[in-house]
CSV table of C-alpha atoms in Angstrom, one decimal:
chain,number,residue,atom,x,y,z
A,1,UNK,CA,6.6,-19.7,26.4
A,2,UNK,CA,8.4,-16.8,27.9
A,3,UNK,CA,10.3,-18.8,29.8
A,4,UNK,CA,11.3,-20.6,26.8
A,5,UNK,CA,12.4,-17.7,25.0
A,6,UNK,CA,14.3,-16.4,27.6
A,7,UNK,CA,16.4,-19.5,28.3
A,8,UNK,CA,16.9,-19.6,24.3
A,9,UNK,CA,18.5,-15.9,24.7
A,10,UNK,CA,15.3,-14.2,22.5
A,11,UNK,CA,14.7,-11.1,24.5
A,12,UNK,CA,13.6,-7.1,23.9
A,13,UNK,CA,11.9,-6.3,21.0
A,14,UNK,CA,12.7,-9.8,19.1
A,15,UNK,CA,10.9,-12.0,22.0
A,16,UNK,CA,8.0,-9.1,22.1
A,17,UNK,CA,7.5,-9.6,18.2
A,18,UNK,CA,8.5,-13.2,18.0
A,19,UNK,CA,5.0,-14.9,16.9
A,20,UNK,CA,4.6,-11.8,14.4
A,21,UNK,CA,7.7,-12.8,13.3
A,22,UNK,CA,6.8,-16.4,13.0
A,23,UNK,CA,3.6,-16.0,11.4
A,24,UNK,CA,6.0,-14.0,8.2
A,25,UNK,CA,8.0,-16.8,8.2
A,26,UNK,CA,5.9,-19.6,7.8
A,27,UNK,CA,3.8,-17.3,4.8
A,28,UNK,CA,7.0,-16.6,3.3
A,29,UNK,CA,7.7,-20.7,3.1
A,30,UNK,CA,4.1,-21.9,1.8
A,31,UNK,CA,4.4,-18.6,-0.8
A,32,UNK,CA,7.5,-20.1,-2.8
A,33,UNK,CA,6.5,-23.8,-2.4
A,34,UNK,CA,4.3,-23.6,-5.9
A,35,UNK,CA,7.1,-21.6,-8.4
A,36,UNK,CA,9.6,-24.3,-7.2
A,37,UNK,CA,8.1,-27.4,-6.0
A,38,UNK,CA,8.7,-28.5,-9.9
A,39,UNK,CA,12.0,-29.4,-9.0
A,40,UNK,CA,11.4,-31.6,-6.4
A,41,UNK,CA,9.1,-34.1,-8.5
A,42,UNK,CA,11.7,-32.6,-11.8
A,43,UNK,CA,11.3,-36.2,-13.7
A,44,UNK,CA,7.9,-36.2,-12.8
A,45,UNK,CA,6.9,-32.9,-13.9
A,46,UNK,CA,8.9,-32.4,-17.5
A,47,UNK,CA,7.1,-36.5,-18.2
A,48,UNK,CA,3.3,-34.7,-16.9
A,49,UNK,CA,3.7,-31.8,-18.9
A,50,UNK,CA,5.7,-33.5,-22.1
A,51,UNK,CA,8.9,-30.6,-21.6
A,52,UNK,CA,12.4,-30.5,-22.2
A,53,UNK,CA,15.0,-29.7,-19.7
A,54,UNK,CA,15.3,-26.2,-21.9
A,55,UNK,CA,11.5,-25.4,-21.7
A,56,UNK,CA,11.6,-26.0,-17.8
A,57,UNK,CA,14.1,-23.7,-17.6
A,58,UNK,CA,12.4,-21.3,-19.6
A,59,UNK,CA,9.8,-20.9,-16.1
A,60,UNK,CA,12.8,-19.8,-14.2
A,61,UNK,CA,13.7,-17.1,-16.7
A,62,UNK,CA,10.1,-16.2,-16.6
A,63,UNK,CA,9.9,-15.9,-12.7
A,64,UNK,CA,13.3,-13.9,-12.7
A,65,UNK,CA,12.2,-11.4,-15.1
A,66,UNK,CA,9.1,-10.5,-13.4
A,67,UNK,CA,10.9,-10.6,-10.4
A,68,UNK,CA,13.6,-8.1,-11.1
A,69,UNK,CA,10.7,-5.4,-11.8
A,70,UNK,CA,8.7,-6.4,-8.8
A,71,UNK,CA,11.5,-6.5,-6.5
A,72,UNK,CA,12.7,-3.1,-7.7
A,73,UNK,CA,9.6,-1.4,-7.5
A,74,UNK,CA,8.6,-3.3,-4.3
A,75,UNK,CA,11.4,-2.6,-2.0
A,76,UNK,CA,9.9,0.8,-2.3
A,77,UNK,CA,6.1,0.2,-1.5
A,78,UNK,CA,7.4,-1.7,1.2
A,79,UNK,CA,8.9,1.5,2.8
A,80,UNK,CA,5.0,2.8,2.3
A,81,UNK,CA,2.4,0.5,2.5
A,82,UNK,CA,0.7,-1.6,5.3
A,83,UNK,CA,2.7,-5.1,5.9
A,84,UNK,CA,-0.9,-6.9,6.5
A,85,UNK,CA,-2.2,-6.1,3.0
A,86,UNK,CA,0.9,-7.0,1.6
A,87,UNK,CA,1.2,-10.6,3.0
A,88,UNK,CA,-2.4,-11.8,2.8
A,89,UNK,CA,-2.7,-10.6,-0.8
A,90,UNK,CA,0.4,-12.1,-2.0
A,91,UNK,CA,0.0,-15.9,-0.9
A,92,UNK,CA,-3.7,-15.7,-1.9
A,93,UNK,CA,-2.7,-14.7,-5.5
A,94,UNK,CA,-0.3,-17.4,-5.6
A,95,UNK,CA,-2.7,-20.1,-4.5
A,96,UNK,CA,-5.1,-18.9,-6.9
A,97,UNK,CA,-1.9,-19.1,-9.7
A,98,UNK,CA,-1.8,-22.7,-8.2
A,99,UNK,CA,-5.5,-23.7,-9.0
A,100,UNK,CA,-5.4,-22.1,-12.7
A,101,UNK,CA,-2.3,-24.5,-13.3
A,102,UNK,CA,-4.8,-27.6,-13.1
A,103,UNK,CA,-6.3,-26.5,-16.3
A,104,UNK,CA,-5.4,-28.3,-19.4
A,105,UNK,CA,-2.2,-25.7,-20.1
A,106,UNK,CA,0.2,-26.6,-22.9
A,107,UNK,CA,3.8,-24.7,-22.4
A,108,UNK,CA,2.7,-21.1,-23.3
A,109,UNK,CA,-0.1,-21.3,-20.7
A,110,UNK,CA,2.3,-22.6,-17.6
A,111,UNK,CA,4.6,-19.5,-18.8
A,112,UNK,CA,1.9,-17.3,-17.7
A,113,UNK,CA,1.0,-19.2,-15.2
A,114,UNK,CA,4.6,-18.7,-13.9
A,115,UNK,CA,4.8,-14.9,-15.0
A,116,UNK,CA,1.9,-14.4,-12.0
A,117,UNK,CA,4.0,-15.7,-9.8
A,118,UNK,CA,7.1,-13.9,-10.9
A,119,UNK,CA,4.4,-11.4,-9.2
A,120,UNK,CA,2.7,-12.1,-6.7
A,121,UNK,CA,5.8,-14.0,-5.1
A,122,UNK,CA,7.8,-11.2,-5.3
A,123,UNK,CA,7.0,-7.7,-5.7
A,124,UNK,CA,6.8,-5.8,-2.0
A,125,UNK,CA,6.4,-9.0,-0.5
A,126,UNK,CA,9.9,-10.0,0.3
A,127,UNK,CA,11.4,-6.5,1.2
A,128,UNK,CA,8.6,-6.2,3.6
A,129,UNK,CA,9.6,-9.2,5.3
A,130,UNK,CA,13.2,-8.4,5.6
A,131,UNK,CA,12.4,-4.7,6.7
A,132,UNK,CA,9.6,-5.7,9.2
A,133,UNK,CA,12.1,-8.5,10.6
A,134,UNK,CA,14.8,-5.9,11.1
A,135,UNK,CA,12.4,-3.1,13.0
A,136,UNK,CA,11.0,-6.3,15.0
A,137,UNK,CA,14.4,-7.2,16.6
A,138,UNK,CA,16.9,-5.0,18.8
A,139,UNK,CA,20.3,-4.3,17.2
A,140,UNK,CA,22.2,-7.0,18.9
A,141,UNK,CA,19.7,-10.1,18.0
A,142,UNK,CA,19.8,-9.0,14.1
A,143,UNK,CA,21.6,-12.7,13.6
A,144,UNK,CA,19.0,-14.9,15.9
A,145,UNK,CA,15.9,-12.7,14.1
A,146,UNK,CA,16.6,-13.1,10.8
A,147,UNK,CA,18.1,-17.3,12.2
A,148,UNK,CA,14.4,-17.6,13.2
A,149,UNK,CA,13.0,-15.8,10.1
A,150,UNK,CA,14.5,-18.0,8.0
A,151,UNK,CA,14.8,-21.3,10.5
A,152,UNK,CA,11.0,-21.3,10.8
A,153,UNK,CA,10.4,-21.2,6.8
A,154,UNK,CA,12.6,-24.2,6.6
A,155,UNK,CA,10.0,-25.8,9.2
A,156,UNK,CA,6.8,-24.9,7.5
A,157,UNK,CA,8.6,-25.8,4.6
A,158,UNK,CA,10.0,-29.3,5.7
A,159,UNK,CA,6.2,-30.2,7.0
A,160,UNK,CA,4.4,-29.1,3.8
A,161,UNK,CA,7.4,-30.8,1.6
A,162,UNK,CA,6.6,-33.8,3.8
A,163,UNK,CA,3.1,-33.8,3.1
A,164,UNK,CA,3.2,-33.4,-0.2
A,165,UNK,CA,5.8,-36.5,-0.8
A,166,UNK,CA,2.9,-38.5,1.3
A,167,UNK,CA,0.6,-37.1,-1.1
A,168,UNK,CA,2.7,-37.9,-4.0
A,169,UNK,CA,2.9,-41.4,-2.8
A,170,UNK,CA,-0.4,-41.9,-2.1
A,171,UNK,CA,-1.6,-40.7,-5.6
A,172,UNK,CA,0.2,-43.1,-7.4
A,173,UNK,CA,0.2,-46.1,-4.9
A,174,UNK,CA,-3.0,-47.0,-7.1
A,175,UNK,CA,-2.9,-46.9,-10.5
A,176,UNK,CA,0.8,-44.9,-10.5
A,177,UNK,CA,-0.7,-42.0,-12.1
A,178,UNK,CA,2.0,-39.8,-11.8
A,179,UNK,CA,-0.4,-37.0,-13.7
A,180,UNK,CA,-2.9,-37.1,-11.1
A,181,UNK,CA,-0.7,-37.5,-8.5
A,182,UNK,CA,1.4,-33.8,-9.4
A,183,UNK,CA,-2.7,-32.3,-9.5
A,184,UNK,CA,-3.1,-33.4,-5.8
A,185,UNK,CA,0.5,-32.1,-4.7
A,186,UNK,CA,-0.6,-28.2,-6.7
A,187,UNK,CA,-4.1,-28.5,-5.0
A,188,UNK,CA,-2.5,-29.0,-1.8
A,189,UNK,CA,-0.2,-25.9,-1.9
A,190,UNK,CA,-2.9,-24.0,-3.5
A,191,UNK,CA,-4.8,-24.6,-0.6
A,192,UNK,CA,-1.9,-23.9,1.9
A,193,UNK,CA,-1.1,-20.6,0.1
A,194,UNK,CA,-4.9,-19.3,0.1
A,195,UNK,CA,-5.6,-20.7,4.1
A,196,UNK,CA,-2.2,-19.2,5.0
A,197,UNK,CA,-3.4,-15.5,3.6
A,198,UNK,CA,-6.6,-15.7,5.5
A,199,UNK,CA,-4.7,-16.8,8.7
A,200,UNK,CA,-2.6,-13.4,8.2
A,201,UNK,CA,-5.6,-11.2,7.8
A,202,UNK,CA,-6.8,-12.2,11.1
A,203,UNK,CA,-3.7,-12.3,13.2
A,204,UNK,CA,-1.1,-9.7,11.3
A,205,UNK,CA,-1.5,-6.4,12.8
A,206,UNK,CA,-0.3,-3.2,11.7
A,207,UNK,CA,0.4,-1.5,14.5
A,208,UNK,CA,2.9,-4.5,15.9
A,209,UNK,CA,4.9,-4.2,12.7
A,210,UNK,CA,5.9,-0.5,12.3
A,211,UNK,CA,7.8,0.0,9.1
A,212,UNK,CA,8.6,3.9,9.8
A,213,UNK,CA,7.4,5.7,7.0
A,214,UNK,CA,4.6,7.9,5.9
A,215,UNK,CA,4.2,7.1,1.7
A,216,UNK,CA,5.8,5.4,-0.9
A,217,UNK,CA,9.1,7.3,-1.8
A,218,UNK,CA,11.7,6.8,-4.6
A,219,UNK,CA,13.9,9.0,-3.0
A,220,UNK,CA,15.3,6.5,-1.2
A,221,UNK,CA,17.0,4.3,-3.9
A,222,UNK,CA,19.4,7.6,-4.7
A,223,UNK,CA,20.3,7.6,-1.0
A,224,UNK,CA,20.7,3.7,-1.2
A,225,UNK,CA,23.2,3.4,-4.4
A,226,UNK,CA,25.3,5.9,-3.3
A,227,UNK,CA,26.2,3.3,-0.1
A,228,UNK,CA,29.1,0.8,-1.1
A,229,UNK,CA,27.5,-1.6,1.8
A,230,UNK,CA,24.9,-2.2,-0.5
A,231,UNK,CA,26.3,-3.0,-3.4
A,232,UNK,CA,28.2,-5.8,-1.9
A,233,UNK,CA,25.7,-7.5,-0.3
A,234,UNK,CA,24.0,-7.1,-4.1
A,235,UNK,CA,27.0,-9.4,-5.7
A,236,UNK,CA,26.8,-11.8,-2.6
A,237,UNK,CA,23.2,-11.8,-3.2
A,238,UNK,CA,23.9,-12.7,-6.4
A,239,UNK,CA,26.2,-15.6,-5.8
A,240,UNK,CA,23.6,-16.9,-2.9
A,241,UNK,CA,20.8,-16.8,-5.2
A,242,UNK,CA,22.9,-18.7,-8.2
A,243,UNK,CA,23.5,-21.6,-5.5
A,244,UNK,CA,20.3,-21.4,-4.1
A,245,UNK,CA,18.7,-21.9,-8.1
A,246,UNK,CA,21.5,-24.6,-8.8
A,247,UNK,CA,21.0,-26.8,-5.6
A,248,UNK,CA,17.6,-28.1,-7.5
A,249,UNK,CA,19.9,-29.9,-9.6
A,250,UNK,CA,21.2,-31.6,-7.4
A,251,UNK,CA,17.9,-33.7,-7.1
A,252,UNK,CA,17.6,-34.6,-11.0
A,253,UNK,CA,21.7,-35.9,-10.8
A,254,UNK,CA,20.6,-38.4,-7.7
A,255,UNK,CA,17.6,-39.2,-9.9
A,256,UNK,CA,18.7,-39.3,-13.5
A,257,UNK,CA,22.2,-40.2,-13.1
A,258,UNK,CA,22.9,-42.1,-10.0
A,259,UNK,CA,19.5,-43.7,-10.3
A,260,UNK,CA,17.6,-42.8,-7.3
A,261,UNK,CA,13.8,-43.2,-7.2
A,262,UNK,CA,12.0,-40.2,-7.7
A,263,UNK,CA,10.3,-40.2,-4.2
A,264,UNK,CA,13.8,-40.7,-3.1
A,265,UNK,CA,14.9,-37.4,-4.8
A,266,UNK,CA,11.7,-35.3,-3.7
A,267,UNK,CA,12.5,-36.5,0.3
A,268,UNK,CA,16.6,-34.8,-0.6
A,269,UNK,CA,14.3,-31.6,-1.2
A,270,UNK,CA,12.5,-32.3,2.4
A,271,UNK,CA,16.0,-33.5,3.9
A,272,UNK,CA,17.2,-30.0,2.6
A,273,UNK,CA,14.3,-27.9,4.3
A,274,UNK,CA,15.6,-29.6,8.0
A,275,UNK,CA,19.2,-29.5,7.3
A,276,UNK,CA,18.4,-25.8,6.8
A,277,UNK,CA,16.9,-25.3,9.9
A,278,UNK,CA,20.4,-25.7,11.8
A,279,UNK,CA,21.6,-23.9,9.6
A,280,UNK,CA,19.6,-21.1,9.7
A,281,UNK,CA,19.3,-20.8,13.4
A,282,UNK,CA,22.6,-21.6,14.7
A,283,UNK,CA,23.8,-19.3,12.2
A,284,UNK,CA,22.0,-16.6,13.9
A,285,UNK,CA,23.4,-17.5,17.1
A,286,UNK,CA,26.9,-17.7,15.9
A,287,UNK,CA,26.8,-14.3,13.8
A,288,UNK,CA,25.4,-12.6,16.9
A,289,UNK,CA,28.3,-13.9,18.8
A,290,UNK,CA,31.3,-14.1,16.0
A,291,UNK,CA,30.3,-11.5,13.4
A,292,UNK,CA,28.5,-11.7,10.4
A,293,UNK,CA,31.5,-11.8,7.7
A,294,UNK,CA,33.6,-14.3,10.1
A,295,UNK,CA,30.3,-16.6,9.9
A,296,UNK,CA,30.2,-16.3,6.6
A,297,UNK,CA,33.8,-16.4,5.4
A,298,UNK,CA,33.5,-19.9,7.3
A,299,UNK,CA,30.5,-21.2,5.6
A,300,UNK,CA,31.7,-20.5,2.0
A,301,UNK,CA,34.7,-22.4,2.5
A,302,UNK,CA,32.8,-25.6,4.1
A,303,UNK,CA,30.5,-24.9,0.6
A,304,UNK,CA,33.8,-25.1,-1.8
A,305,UNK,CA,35.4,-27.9,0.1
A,306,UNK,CA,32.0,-30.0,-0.1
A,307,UNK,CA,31.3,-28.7,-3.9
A,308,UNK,CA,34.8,-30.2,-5.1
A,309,UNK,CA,34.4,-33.2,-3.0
A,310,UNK,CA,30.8,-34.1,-5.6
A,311,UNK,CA,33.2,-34.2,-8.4
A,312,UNK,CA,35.0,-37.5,-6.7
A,313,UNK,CA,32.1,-39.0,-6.2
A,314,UNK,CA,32.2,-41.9,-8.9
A,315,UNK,CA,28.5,-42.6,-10.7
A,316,UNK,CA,27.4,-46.1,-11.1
A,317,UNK,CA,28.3,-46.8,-7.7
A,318,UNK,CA,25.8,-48.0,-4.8
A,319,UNK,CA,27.2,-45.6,-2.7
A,320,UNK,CA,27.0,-42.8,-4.3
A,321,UNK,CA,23.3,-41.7,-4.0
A,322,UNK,CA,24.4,-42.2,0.4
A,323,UNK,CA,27.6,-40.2,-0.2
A,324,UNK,CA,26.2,-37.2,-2.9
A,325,UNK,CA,23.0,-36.9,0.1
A,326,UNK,CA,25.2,-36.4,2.5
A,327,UNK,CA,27.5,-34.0,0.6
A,328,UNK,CA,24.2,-31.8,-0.1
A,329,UNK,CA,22.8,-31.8,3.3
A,330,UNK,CA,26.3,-30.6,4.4
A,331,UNK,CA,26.3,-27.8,2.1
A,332,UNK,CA,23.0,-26.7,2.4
A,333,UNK,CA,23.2,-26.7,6.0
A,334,UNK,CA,26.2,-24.3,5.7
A,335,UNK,CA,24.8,-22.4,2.6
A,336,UNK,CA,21.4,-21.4,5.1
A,337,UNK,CA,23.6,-19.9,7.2
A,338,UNK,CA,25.0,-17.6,4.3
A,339,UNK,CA,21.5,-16.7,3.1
A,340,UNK,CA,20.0,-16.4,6.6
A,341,UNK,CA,22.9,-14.2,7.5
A,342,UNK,CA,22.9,-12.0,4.2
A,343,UNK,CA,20.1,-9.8,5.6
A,344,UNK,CA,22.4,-9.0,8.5
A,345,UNK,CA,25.0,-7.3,6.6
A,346,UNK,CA,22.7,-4.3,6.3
A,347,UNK,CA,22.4,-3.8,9.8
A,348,UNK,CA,26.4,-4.5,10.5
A,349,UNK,CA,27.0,-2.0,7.2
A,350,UNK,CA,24.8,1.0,8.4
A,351,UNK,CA,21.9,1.0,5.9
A,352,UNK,CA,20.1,3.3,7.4
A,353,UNK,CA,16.8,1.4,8.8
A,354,UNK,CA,14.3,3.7,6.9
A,355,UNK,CA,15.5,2.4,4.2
A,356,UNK,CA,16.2,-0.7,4.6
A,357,UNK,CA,12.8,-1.6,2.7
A,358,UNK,CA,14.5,0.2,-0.4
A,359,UNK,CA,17.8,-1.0,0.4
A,360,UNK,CA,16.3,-5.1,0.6
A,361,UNK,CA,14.2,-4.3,-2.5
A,362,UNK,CA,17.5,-3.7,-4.5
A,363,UNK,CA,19.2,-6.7,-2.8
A,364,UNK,CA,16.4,-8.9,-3.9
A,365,UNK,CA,16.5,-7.4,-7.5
A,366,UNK,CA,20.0,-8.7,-7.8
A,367,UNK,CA,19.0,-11.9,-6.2
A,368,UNK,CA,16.3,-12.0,-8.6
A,369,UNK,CA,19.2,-12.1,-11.6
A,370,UNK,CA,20.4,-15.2,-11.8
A,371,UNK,CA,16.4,-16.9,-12.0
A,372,UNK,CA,16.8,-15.4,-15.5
A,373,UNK,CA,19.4,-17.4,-17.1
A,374,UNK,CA,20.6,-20.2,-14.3
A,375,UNK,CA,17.2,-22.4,-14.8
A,376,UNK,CA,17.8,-21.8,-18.9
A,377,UNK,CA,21.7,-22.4,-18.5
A,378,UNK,CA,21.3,-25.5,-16.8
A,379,UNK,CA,18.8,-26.8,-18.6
A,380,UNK,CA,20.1,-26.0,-22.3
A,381,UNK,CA,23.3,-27.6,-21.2
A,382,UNK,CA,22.0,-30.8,-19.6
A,383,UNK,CA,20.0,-31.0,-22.8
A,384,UNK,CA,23.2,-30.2,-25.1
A,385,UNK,CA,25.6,-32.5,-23.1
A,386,UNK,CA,23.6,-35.7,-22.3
A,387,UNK,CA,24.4,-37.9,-19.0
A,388,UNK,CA,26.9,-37.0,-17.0
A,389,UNK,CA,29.2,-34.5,-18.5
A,390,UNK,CA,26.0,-32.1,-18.5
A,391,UNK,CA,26.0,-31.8,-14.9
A,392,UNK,CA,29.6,-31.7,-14.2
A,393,UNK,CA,29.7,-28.8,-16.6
A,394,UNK,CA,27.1,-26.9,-14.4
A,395,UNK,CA,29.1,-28.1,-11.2
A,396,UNK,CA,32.2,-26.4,-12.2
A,397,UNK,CA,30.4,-23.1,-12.6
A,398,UNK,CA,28.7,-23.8,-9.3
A,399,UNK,CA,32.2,-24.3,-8.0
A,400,UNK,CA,33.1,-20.4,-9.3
A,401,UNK,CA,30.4,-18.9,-7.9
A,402,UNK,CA,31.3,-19.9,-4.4
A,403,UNK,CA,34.5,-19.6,-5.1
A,404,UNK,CA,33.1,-15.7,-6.1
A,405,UNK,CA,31.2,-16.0,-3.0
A,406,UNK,CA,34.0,-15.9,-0.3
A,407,UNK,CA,36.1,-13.0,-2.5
A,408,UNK,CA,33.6,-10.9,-1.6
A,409,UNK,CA,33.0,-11.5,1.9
A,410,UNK,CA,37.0,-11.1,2.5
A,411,UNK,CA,35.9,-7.9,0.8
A,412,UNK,CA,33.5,-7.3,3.0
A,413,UNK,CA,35.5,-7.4,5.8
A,414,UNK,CA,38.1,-5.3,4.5
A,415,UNK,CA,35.5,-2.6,3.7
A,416,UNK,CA,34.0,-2.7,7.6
A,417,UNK,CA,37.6,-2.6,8.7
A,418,UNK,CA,38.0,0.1,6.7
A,419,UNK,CA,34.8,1.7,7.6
A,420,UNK,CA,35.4,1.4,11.0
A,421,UNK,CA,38.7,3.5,11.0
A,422,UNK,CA,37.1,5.9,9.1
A,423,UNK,CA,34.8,6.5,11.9
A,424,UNK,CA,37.5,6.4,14.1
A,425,UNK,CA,39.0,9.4,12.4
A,426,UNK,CA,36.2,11.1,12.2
A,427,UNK,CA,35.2,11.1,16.3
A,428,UNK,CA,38.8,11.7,16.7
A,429,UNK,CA,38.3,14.9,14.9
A,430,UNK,CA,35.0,15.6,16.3
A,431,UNK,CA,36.7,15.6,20.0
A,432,UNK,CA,39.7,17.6,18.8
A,433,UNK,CA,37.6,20.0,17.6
A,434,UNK,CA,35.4,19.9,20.7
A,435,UNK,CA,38.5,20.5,23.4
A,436,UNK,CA,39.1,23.8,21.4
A,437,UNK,CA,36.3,24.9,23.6
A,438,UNK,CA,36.6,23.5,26.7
């Protein structure tokens, strides 16, 4: 194995930590599988459950709201309190969320339902994960830590996405019961959620994933706002979390519109978990290599030129389904590399690691936005604007957003361009000053 990671370039404190590292990632896959596997089996789901495309969207509102306050709140205790509690609590209370969903629920029930996990998916959870990933790994493998972080979620995901399309399959090969078929799917995620929070209590330790601080402070978050480098990796938060929201629609158009089965459209959701792994991986390597904002710059406009292309894409066509899955793999595969990549902005900007639990809870709250109106906003105006013309309304927002996306990351640049001759100044200053005495 260390010969492995050696030859793969994983070295210092990144190959020393790497299973540590592993073991967050593939918690931090099975932990959102439950809030958003809904949009996988969509047609499936809103027919179980007797919804409207407005009432699913409703959850996502729901999830977003509880998750600004948690992730606010939680970037802090994540500064402060043991990792190991943290990530064996949290996927235990979401695979206990999953089980109480099985009850007979009408809307108002799955909305609390969904409000726990707004929670316990949330809260310290995430900024821990992003924190503990960056103390993990040495300065110069930030891009194939955070690659990994997110490359192995993608394969926990794509295995457990997998096996719950088998699952879905086999539960209505029989009588098609699509109603007991979604039951088997929750119990099996439940399941994975619970057995993957007892697999972290006896293999996290604390000691291996030192966060650097003593209690839980909110002195940080004054420290934190007053740094511009935050702020814009907030908005490109923002704009990666409105895509990573809208993509589920892309699953529904194959289905609904172009016609696709809905197993068909529930394997696009495993397709995007691999095409995510490249993506998230080879990212790593390339921002290690390239630069973070260069990386970047590069996937957003392979994500525009790919969005655009959808809207040629005629419906009622054979083809299309081929052509659309393609089209999404493409720009997943490029978008992973933007979210992946996100987290290493902090380290390229300077936010001081201390506070870089603080610093990712903020960044996360702003990521945590857009689940309270994109769900809603989609869903109201495929409901309002029937067939087609729904989703092409939502696809030329989509289109802005990325569009938003690359503005700021030339802004980024321009900032650590700016930043850097700043500093430049500054030393130059420093030694001036020093000569005086020598």
């Amino acid at each position: 194995m260390s010969y492995l990671l050696n030859k793969m370039g994983i070295r210092g404190s990144l190959r020393k930590n790497f299973g540590a590292i592993v073991i967050l990632a593939f918690t931090g896959s099975v932990i959102f599988a439950l809030p958003f596997f809904r949009f996988e089996y969509y047609d499936a789901y809103v027919s179980t459950y007797h919804l409207t495309n407005t009432q699913m969207g409703v959850f996502g509102t729901v999830i977003g709201v509880f998750g600004i306050v948690s992730y606010l709140f939680g970037g802090v205790v994540a500064d402060g309190m043991s990792v190991k509690k943290i990530i064996v609590l949290s996927p235990i209370l979401t695979g206990l969320g999953g089980l109480l969903h099985l009850l007979p629920l009408r809307f108002w029930g799955l909305v609390g339902i969904y409000a726990l996990w707004g929670i316990s998916t949330t809260f310290a959870f995430w900024p821990a994960c992003v924190k503990a990933v960056r103390v993990m790994s040495d300065k110069d493998s930030q891009g194939k830590a955070y690659g990994f972080f997110e490359g192995m979620q993608s394969v926990a995901g794509a295995f457990t996405a997998l096996v719950a399309v088998l699952i879905f399959k086999w539960g209505t090969s029989g009588a098609g019961n699509e109603v007991l078929a979604m039951k088997y799917v929750i119990l099996f995620y439940s399941f994975t959620n619970i057995a993957m929070g007892i697999v972290a209590l006896y293999t996290v330790e604390d000691d291996k994933i030192v966060l650097d601080a003593d209690k839980v402070s909110f002195k940080g978050i004054k420290k934190v706002l007053k740094n511009p480098a935050v702020w814009i990796i907030c908005l490109v938060s923002f704009c990666n979390h409105v895509f990573c929201l809208s993509i589920y629609y892309y699953i529904p158009y194959v289905t609904d519109i172009l016609g696709a089965a809905v197993a068909f459209g529930a394997m696009m959701g495993v397709l995007r978990k691999f095409g995510s792994i490249g993506g998230n991986i080879v990212g790593g390597y390339l921002a290690d290599k390239f630069g973070t904002g260069k990386l970047m710059l590069s996937a957003y406009i392979v994500m525009l030129v790919g969005q655009i292309a959808i809207f040629f894409v005629p419906a009622g066509v054979k083809s299309s389904t081929i052509i659309v899955t393609i089209l999404f793999i493409t720009i997943l595969t490029f978008f992973h590399m933007n979210y992946a990549m996100a987290w290493t902005m902090m380290s390229e900007g300077a936010v001081p690691i201390e506070y870089c639990g603080t610093a990712a809870g903020l960044i996360c709250t702003a990521g945590a936005i857009p689940e309270t109106f994109i769900s809603l906003f989609a869903g109201n105006m495929i409901d309002n604007h029937p067939g087609i013309a729904g989703y092409r309304y939502f696809f030329i927002f989509l289109t802005i957003v990325i569009a938003l996306g690359l503005v700021l990351i030339l802004i980024w640049k321009a900032y650590l361009k700016r930043a850097k001759m700043d500093k430049s100044k500054i030393d130059e200053k420093a030694m001036d000053k020093l000569k005086q005495y020598v």
